[in-house]
C-alpha cells in the first residue's frame, strides 16, 4: 500500500513511497513511471522534493535519509 506521496514544486514529478521501502517516481508530463527505487529497508516514512525540482529526499524506518537525483 501507498504510505507517502510528494509532488515536485514545478509539478513535474510525483513520488510514491510504500511500506516495503520502495519509491516510484512518476513523470507527470508523460504519465509514466520513470524509476522504481529500492530506497529503504522497511517502510518509507517521508518524501520531499528540493526546490530545484531535481532532488528527492526519502526517509525510512531504517533511520536513513537519502537524496536522489531525479533530473539533470
Coordinates of N, CA and C in Angstrom, one line a residue:
X1 N 0.8 -1.2 0.0 CA 0.0 0.0 0.0 C 0.9 1.3 0.0
X2 N 0.3 2.3 -0.5 CA 1.0 3.6 -0.6 C 1.0 4.2 0.8
X3 N 2.2 4.7 1.2 CA 2.3 5.3 2.5 C 2.5 6.8 2.5
X4 N 3.3 7.3 1.5 CA 3.6 8.7 1.4 C 3.6 9.1 -0.1
X5 N 3.2 10.4 -0.4 CA 3.3 10.9 -1.7 C 3.9 12.3 -1.6
X6 N 4.6 12.8 -2.7 CA 5.1 14.1 -2.7 C 5.1 14.5 -4.2
X7 N 4.9 15.8 -4.4 CA 4.9 16.4 -5.8 C 6.0 17.5 -5.8
X8 N 6.8 17.5 -6.9 CA 7.8 18.5 -7.0 C 7.2 19.9 -7.2
X9 N 8.0 20.9 -6.8 CA 7.5 22.3 -6.8 C 7.0 22.7 -8.2
X10 N 7.6 22.2 -9.2 CA 7.1 22.6 -10.6 C 6.0 21.6 -11.1
X11 N 5.5 20.7 -10.3 CA 4.5 19.8 -10.7 C 4.9 18.9 -11.8
X12 N 6.2 18.6 -11.9 CA 6.7 17.7 -13.0 C 6.8 16.2 -12.5
X13 N 7.2 16.0 -11.2 CA 7.4 14.7 -10.6 C 6.4 14.4 -9.5
X14 N 6.0 13.1 -9.4 CA 5.2 12.6 -8.3 C 6.0 11.4 -7.8
X15 N 6.3 11.4 -6.5 CA 7.0 10.3 -5.8 C 6.0 9.6 -4.9
X16 N 6.0 8.3 -4.9 CA 5.0 7.5 -4.1 C 5.9 6.5 -3.4
X17 N 5.8 6.5 -2.0 CA 6.5 5.6 -1.2 C 5.6 4.6 -0.6
X18 N 6.1 3.4 -0.3 CA 5.3 2.3 0.2 C 5.9 1.7 1.5
X19 N 5.1 0.7 2.0 CA 5.5 0.0 3.3 C 6.7 -0.9 3.1
X20 N 7.0 -1.3 1.8 CA 8.1 -2.2 1.5 C 9.4 -1.4 1.3
X21 N 9.4 -0.1 1.4 CA 10.6 0.7 1.2 C 10.9 1.1 -0.2
X22 N 10.0 0.9 -1.1 CA 10.1 1.3 -2.5 C 9.5 2.6 -2.7
X23 N 10.1 3.4 -3.7 CA 9.6 4.7 -4.1 C 9.5 4.6 -5.6
X24 N 8.3 4.9 -6.1 CA 8.1 5.0 -7.6 C 8.1 6.5 -7.9
X25 N 8.8 6.8 -9.0 CA 8.9 8.2 -9.5 C 8.1 8.3 -10.8
X26 N 7.1 9.1 -10.8 CA 6.2 9.3 -12.0 C 6.5 10.6 -12.6
X27 N 6.6 10.6 -13.9 CA 6.8 11.9 -14.7 C 5.3 12.3 -15.0
X28 N 4.9 13.4 -14.5 CA 3.5 13.9 -14.7 C 3.3 14.5 -16.0
X29 N 4.3 14.8 -16.8 CA 4.1 15.3 -18.2 C 3.8 14.2 -19.1
X30 N 4.3 12.9 -18.8 CA 4.0 11.8 -19.7 C 3.1 10.7 -19.0
X31 N 2.8 10.9 -17.8 CA 2.0 10.0 -17.0 C 2.6 8.6 -17.0
X32 N 4.0 8.5 -16.9 CA 4.7 7.2 -16.9 C 5.6 7.1 -15.6
X33 N 5.7 5.9 -15.1 CA 6.7 5.6 -14.1 C 8.0 5.6 -14.7
X34 N 8.9 6.5 -14.2 CA 10.3 6.5 -14.8 C 11.3 5.7 -14.0
X35 N 11.1 5.6 -12.7 CA 12.0 4.9 -11.8 C 11.3 4.2 -10.7
X36 N 11.8 3.1 -10.3 CA 11.4 2.4 -9.0 C 12.6 2.3 -8.2
X37 N 12.7 2.9 -7.1 CA 13.9 2.9 -6.2 C 13.7 2.0 -5.1
X38 N 14.7 1.1 -4.8 CA 14.7 0.3 -3.6 C 15.3 1.2 -2.5
X39 N 14.5 2.1 -2.0 CA 15.0 3.2 -1.2 C 15.4 2.9 0.2
X40 N 14.6 2.0 0.9 CA 14.9 1.7 2.3 C 14.6 0.3 2.6
X41 N 15.2 -0.1 3.7 CA 14.9 -1.4 4.3 C 13.8 -1.2 5.4
X42 N 12.6 -1.5 5.0 CA 11.4 -1.2 5.8 C 10.6 0.0 5.2
X43 N 9.6 0.4 5.9 CA 8.7 1.4 5.4 C 9.3 2.7 5.1
X44 N 8.8 3.4 4.0 CA 9.1 4.8 3.7 C 8.4 5.6 4.7
X45 N 9.0 6.6 5.4 CA 8.4 7.4 6.4 C 8.3 8.9 6.0
X46 N 8.9 9.2 4.9 CA 8.8 10.6 4.4 C 9.4 10.8 3.0
X47 N 8.8 11.8 2.3 CA 9.2 12.1 1.0 C 9.2 13.6 0.8
X48 N 10.2 14.2 0.2 CA 10.1 15.7 -0.1 C 11.0 16.0 -1.3
X49 N 10.6 16.9 -2.1 CA 11.4 17.4 -3.2 C 12.1 18.7 -2.8
X50 N 13.3 18.9 -3.3 CA 14.0 20.1 -3.1 C 13.4 21.2 -4.0
X51 N 13.7 22.4 -3.7 CA 13.2 23.5 -4.6 C 13.8 23.5 -6.0
X52 N 14.9 22.8 -6.2 CA 15.5 22.7 -7.5 C 14.7 21.8 -8.5
X53 N 13.7 21.1 -8.0 CA 12.9 20.1 -8.8 C 13.7 18.9 -9.3
X54 N 14.9 18.8 -8.9 CA 15.8 17.7 -9.4 C 16.2 16.8 -8.3
X55 N 15.9 17.0 -7.0 CA 16.4 16.2 -5.9 C 15.2 15.8 -5.1
X56 N 15.2 14.5 -4.8 CA 14.1 13.9 -4.0 C 14.8 13.4 -2.7
X57 N 14.2 13.7 -1.6 CA 14.7 13.2 -0.3 C 13.7 12.2 0.2
X58 N 14.3 11.0 0.7 CA 13.4 10.0 1.2 C 13.9 9.6 2.6
X59 N 13.0 9.3 3.5 CA 13.3 8.8 4.9 C 12.6 7.5 5.1
X60 N 13.2 6.6 5.9 CA 12.6 5.3 6.1 C 12.8 4.8 7.5
X61 N 12.1 3.7 7.8 CA 12.2 3.1 9.1 C 13.6 2.6 9.4
X62 N 14.4 2.5 8.4 CA 15.8 2.1 8.6 C 16.7 3.2 9.2
X63 N 16.0 4.3 9.5 CA 16.7 5.5 10.1 C 17.7 6.2 9.2
X64 N 17.4 6.0 7.9 CA 18.2 6.6 6.8 C 17.5 7.8 6.1
X65 N 18.2 8.8 5.8 CA 17.7 9.9 5.0 C 18.6 9.9 3.7
X66 N 17.9 9.8 2.6 CA 18.7 9.7 1.3 C 18.2 10.8 0.4
X67 N 19.2 11.2 -0.5 CA 18.9 12.2 -1.5 C 19.1 11.5 -2.9
X68 N 18.2 11.7 -3.8 CA 18.2 11.0 -5.1 C 18.1 12.1 -6.2
X69 N 19.0 12.1 -7.1 CA 18.9 13.0 -8.3 C 17.9 12.4 -9.2
X70 N 16.8 13.2 -9.5 CA 15.7 12.7 -10.4 C 15.7 13.4 -11.7
X71 N 16.5 14.4 -11.9 CA 16.6 15.1 -13.2 C 17.9 15.8 -13.3
X72 N 18.3 16.1 -14.5 CA 19.5 16.8 -14.8 C 19.3 18.3 -14.8

